[in-house]
Every structure is written in C-alpha cells, then in structure tokens.
XYZ file of C-alpha atoms in Angstrom:
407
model
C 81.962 51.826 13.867
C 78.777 50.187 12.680
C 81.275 46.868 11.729
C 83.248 47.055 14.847
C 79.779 46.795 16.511
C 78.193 44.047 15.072
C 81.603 41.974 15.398
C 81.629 42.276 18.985
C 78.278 41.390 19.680
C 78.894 38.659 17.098
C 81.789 36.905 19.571
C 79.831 37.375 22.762
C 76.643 36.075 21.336
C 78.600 33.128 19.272
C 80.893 32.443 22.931
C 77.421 32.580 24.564
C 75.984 29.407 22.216
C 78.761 27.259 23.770
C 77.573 27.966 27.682
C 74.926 25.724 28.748
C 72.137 27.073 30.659
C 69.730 26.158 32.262
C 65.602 27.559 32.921
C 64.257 27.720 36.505
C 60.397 27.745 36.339
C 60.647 25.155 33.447
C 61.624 21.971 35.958
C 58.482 20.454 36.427
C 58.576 17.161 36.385
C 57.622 14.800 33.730
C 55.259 11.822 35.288
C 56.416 9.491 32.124
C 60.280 9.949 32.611
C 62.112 6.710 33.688
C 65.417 6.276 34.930
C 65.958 5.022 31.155
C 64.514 7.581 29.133
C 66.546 10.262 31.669
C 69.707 8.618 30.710
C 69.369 8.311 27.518
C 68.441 11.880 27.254
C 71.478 12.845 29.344
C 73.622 10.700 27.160
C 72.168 12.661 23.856
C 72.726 16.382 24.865
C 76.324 15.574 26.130
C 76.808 14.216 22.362
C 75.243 16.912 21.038
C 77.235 19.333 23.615
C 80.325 17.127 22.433
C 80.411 16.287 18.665
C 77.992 18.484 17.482
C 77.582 22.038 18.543
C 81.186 23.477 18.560
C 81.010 22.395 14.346
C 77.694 22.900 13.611
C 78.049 26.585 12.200
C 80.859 25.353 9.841
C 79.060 22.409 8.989
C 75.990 24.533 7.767
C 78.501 26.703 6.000
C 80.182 24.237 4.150
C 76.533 22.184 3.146
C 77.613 19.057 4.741
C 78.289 17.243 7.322
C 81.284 14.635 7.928
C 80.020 10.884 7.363
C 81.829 9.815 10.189
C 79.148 11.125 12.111
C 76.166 9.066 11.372
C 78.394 6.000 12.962
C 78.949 8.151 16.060
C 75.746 8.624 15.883
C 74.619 4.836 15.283
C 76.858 3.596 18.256
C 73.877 5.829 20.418
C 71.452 3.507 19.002
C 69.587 6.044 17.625
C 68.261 4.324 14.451
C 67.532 1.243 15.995
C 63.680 2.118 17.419
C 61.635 -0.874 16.344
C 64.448 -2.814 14.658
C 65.021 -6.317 15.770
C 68.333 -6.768 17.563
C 69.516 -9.642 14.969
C 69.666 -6.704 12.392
C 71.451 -4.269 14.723
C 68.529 -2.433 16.279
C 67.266 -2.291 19.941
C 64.393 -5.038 19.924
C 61.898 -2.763 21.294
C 60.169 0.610 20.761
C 59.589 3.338 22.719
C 57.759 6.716 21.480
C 59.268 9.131 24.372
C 62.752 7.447 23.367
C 62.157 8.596 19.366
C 60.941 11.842 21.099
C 63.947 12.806 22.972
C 66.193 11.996 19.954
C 64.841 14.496 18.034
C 64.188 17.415 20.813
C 68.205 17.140 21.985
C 69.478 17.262 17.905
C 67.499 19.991 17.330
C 69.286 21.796 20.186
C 72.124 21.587 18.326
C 70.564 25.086 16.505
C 70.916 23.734 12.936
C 68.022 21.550 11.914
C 70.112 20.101 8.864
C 72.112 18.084 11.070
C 69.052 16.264 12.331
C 67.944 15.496 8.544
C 71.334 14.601 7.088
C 71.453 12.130 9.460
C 67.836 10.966 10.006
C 66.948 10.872 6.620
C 67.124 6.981 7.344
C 64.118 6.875 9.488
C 61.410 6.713 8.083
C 62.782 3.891 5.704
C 64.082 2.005 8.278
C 60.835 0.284 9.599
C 59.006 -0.347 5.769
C 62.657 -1.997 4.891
C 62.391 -4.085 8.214
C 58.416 -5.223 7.891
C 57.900 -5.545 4.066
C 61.560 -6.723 2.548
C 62.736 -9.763 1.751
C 64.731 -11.697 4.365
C 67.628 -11.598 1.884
C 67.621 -7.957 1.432
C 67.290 -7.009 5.419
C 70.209 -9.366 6.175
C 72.167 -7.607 4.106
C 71.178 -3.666 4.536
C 69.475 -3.718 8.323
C 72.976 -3.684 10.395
C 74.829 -1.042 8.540
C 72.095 1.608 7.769
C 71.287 1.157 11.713
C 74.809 1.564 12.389
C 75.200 4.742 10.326
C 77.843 2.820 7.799
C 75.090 3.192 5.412
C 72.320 5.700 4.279
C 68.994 4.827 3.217
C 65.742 6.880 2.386
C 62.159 7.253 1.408
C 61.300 8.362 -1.981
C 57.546 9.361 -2.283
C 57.425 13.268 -3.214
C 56.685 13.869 -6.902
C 57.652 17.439 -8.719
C 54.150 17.195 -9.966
C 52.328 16.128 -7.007
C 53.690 17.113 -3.828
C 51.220 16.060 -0.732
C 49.122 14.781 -3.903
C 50.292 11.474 -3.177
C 47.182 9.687 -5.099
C 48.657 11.060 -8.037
C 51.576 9.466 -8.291
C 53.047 9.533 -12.025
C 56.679 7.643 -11.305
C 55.734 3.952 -12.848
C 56.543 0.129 -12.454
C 55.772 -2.167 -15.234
C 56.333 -6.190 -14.884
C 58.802 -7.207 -17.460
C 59.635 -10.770 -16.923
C 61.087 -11.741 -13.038
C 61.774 -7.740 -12.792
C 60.077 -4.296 -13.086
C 60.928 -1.641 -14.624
C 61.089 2.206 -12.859
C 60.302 5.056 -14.925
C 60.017 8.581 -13.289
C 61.057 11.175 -10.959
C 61.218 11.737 -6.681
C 62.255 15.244 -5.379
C 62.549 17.128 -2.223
C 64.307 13.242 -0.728
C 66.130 13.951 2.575
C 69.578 12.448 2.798
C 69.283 11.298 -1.214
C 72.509 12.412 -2.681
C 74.857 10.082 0.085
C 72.090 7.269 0.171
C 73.222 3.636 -0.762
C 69.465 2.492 -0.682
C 65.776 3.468 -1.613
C 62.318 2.948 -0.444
C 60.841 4.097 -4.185
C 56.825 4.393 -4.214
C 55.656 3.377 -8.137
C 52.553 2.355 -9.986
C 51.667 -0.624 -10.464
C 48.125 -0.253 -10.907
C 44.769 1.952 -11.614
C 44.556 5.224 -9.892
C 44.890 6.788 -6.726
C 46.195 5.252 -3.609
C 45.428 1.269 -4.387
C 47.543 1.104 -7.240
C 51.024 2.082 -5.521
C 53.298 -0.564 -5.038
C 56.661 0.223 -2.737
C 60.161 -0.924 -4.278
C 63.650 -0.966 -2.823
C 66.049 0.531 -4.759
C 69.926 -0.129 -4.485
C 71.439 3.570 -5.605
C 74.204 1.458 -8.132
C 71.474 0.098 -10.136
C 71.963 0.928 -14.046
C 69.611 3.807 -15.069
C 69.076 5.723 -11.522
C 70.601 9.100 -10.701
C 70.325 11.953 -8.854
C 70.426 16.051 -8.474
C 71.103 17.852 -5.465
C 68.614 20.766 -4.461
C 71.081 23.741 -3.952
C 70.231 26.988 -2.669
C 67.537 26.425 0.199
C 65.912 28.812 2.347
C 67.283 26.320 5.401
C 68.571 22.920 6.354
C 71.910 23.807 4.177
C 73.950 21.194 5.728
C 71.748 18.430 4.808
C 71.370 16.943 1.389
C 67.920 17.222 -0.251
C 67.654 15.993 -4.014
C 65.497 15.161 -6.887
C 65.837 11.146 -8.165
C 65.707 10.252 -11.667
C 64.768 6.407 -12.770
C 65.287 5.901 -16.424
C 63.747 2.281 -17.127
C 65.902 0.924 -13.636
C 65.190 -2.710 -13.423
C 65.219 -4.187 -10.327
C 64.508 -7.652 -9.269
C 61.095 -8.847 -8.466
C 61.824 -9.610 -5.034
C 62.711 -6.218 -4.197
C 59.178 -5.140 -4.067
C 58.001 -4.648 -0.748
C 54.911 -6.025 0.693
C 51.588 -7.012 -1.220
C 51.464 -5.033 -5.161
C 49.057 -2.209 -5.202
C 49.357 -1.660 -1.194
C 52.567 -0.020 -0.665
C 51.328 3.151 0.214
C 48.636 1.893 2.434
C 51.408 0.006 4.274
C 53.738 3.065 5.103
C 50.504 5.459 6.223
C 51.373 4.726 10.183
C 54.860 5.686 9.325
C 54.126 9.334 8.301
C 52.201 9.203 12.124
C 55.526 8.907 13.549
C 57.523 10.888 11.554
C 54.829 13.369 12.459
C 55.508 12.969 16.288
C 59.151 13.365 15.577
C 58.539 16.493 13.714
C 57.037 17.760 16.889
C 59.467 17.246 19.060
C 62.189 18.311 16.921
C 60.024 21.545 16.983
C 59.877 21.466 20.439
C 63.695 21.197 20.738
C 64.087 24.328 18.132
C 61.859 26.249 20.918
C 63.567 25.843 23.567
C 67.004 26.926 21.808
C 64.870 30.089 20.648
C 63.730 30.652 24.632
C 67.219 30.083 25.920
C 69.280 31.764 23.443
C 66.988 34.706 23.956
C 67.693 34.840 27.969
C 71.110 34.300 27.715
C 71.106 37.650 25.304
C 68.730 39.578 27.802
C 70.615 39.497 30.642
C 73.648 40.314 29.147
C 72.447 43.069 26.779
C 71.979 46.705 28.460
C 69.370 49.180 27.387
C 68.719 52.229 28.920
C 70.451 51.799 31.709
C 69.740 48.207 33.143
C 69.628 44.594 31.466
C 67.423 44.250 28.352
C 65.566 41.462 30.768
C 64.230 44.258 32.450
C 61.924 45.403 30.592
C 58.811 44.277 30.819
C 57.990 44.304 26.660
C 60.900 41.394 26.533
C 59.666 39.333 30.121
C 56.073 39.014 28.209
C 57.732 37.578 25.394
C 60.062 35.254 27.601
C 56.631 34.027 29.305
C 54.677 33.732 26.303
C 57.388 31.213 24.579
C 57.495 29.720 28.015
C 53.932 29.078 27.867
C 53.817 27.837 24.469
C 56.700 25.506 25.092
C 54.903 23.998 28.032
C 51.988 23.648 26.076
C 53.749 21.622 23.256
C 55.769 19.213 25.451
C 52.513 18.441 27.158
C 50.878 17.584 23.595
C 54.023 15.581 22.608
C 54.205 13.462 26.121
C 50.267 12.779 25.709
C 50.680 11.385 21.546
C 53.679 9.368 22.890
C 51.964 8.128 25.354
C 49.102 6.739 23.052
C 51.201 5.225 20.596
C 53.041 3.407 23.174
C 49.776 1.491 23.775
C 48.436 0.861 21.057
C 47.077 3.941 19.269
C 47.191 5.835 16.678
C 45.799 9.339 17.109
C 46.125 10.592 13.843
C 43.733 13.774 14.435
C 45.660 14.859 17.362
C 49.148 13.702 15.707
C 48.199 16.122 12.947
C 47.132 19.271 14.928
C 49.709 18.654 17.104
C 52.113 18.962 14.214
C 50.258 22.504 12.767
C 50.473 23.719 16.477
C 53.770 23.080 16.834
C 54.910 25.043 13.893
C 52.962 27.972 14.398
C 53.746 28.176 17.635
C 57.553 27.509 16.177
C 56.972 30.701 14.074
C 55.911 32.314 16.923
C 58.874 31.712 18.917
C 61.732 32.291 16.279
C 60.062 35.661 15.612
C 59.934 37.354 19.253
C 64.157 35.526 19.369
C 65.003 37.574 16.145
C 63.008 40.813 17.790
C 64.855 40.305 21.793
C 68.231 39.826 19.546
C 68.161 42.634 16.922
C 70.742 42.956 15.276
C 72.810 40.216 16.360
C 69.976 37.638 15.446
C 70.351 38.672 12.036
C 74.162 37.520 11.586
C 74.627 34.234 10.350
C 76.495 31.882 12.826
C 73.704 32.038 15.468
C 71.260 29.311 16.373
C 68.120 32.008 16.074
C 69.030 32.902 12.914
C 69.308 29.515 10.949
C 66.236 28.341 13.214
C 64.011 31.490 11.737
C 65.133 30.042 8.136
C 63.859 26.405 9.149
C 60.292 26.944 10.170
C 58.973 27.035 7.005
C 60.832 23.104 6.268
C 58.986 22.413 9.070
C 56.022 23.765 8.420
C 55.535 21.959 4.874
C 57.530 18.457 5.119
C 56.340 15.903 6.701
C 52.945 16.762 6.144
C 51.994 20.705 5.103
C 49.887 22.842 7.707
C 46.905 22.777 5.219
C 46.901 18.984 4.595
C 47.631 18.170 8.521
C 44.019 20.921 9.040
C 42.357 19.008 6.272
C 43.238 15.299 7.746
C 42.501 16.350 11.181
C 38.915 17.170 10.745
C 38.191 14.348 8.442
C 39.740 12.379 11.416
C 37.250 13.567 13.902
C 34.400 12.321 11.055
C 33.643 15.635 9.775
C-alpha cells in the first residue's frame, strides 16, 4: 500500500512540474523592465519550458547533459554579455539581461543545468579584456556560441576562498612558462577545450598571481571528475592537474603579478548572478508548493486551507519580494557605473539563507512526495548548500561586507 501510495502522488506531482502556473499577488510591476528585457525573458522561459524541463530529471539522473545544448543555448545569445560583436557576442552589457538568464534556468528545477552550461562565464570577459588578439580570434566565437567550453580555474584543494595562498606555480623558462599544480571544485572542467589558470609568478599573497590561458590538449594537463555530490549531478565539476604544462608566453593574460587583481570585478558579477539564480530556485520552491496545496486534501478540504501552510506561502512570498527588490537595485548600480561590493555580498548571504528558508517549508508543505527524487523541491533542497559556498562562502561574503563598509 505504502508503494502504491507514494507512486501515485509521484505521477501527479511529476505531471504537475510540466503545467505552468502562474502567482496572482506577485504581478507588481517592475519600473526597470523594457520592452527588451520582457522579451528576452519571454523568449528564455519558453526555452526553458521547451528544451529543458521535460529532460531535466533524466539529465540529472544520467550526470550530464547533451552538448548539443550549449549551441541551442548560444543561438539565445546568452554568453555574449559584454563580448564585442566581431567575436560573436552582443556589443553591449546589460546587468538585468545577465539577471534574467540566470532566474529563468534556474526554473528549470535542476541547478546543474545552469552550471554545465555557464561554467563559461566567468571566463568569458578575462579571455576578452586580457588575451592576446591572436588567441580571442580564435576561441571568442565558438565558446560564445556554445561549440566550445571554457572555464576559470582559481580554487586550490589547499586553499579554498584562501585565494592569497595560492600554491599552483608558473616559472619563466625561456619564451614559455611552466605550470606546476592543482585546481579543484572547476565548473564545466571535464568537457572544457580552454582555461583561465591563476599561477604564481611572484612573492606572496595576492600581487604575485599572474592569470594564464590554458588550451586543455596541452602536453602535461589532465583532469578528474568530482563524482558523488550532494547536488548539481548533471553538471561536471573536477579537479585539474598541471604537471610542468608549458605554454607560450603570450598566453599570459594581462600585466605578471596582477592577474588576480584583474578578475576581482568578475567575482561581483558572478555574485549578482548567483542571486538571481537563487531567486529563480525560490520561486520554483513557492510555486511548486501551491500547485501541491491545492491539490492535496487534508482533513477534509485542500491542504491550502490551512492556515499553518498560507503563513508559509506568505512568508516565501515575502522573502521572494524582498530578494528581487535587492537584485533589481545591484543591477541597477552596476549598469551605471558601480560596483557595490558590500551590498553585492550581503545580497548574496541573504539570498541563500533565505534560499534555505524556502526549500525547507517546500519539503515540509510536500511531505512525502518532496522527498522522491524526480521533483524540482527535492534536487533544489540538495543545491542550497552549492550555493551557499561557491561563488563566494556565506562567511567570506559577512567578512568582505563589513570590511566594505570600512569597518
């Protein structure tokens, strides 16, 4: 009886995913939407409707997803924020554009799709500002166009947000240098063709890192995969090995000892992305929830009502409000000019606690069926903590806020 049960519930709540619905109460509207940034957001959930979510619990299942994909994916123009149009890319930038790409993929209910795919970004704009002319001519197009995967390899299994101490190495030998050490915990690193490799070059901490690109066929580089995560299982995560890789001179990427200081402003809006990724898990978490309310009975009327699960609706409600408003304001600062890196980092520990917050009172409105894998609630409840530790871990983002506001 008990299996009969749970398989039921299992197809209803699985058909139920499928259904789009949509909040009243939740329409207010958005003073820094454009006709643009509308249709571009219309154009991304109908992909994600389309060519995303009636695979994505197989995709998960399997660990990857199909490569064909990313150029679906490209031909939105997804990858080409801040990339000149000569090398595939849009010509201009646009915060609430970046932000809407990540809140509609992470309504797909599966966060790995999101990274498998954007593992790209935040190498994309280093290999754009501080490569040579030769190199971008020849990568730019197709990592923009998803023929190609590139990413950013920075983490150390030593050091972790201890970037200062940095023990992968590049020493001069001739016209080349030569990599010695290790990366982990890369996003997208076992089907990357291309590298953005942090090394040192000089004394300690952050002034002696020097930023590299790294072709994935060179002669001494390889690569693990990271099997058996708590989350993200269709996306690739891996550890890098570099085993005296030479590599040219020229592929070292802006001024020698700087790298790091170089990138810093990209780890802002990865930050921002994070956000609104979070945002987008949220909102599946709020939805997925109502959808199960009203159809599940207890007690003789509709599990909605009860008042113990409409204070839970309204808190996530409120919380969700509360983010989007934070995420609209950061966007709106970096669009002219700033860089709020106090807010950009609260913003990100809000958003993840409040993430936590809302994945929890899903799992409790579901019960049982939130607990069965194939479910949006349950793989989002198994991606907070990804969240909550890449990109920037709550306890660093605390630290750099309040050193931000000169405390």
């Amino acid at each position: 009886q008990t299996d009969f049960y749970y398989t039921k519930i299992y197809d209803i709540y699985k058909s139920s995913f499928l259904i789009p619905y949509k909040l009243k109460g939740m329409n207010m509207k958005n003073p820094f939407d454009t006709p643009e940034r509308i249709a571009f957001r219309e154009q991304l959930k109908n992909f994600v409707d389309k060519e995303i979510k009636p695979f994505v619990n197989e995709w998960d299942e399997a660990g990857e997803i199909p490569w064909e994909l990313h150029q679906k994916a490209g031909e939105l123009g997804i990858w080409g924020f801040g990339i000149d149009e000569k090398y595939g890319g849009l010509g201009q930038d646009d915060n609430f554009l970046r932000a809407i790409y990540n809140e509609e993929f992470a309504k797909c209910g599966a966060g790995g799709v999101g990274a498998a795919m954007g593992g790209r970004m935040i190498s994309l704009e280093p290999i754009q500002r501080l490569c040579s002319t030769e190199i971008k001519e020849r990568v730019l197009k197709d990592i923009v166009a998803g023929k190609k995967g590139s990413s950013l390899g920075i983490t150390e299994p030593g050091g972790g947000s201890d970037v200062a101490n940095m023990k992968t190495t590049a020493k001069r030998d001739g016209n080349h240098f030569v990599i010695n050490g290790s990366k982990t915990f890369i996003t997208g690193a076992m089907t990357s063709d291309y590298f953005v490799v942090g090394a040192r070059t000089g004394g300690e901490g952050l002034k002696g890192i020097s930023l590299f690109f790294v072709e994935a066929d060179r002669e001494g580089f390889s690569r693990v995969p990271l099997d058996k995560k708590m989350g993200w299982w269709c996306s690739d995560q891996a550890t890098l090995y570099f085993d005296n890789v030479r590599v040219p001179a020229e592929n070292m990427m802006g001024e020698e000892d700087k790298g790091f200081i170089q990138i810093m402003e990209n780890f802002n809006i990865e930050r921002m992305c994070m956000c609104a990724g979070v945002l987008g898990m949220m909102k599946v978490c709020l939805e997925e929830s109502i959808k199960w309310a009203k159809s599940r009975e207890t007690f003789g009327k509709p599990l909605i009502r009860h008042q113990v699960i409409r204070h839970k609706l309204a808190n996530m409600s409120s919380k969700i409000d509360a983010l989007e408003a934070l995420v609209n304001n950061i966007c709106w600062n970096m669009n002219n000019g700033e860089v709020p890196v106090a807010e950009i980092s609260k913003a990100k520990v809000f958003a993840t606690k409040e993430l936590e917050y809302c994945s929890s009172e899903a799992m409790q409105i579901l019960g049982g069926a939130g607990y069965l894998r194939g479910n949006p609630v349950e793989r989002i409840y198994r991606e907070v903590k990804v969240m909550a530790i890449g990109g920037g871990s709550e306890e660093i983002m605390r630290d750099l806020a309040v050193k931000q506001m000169g405390l």
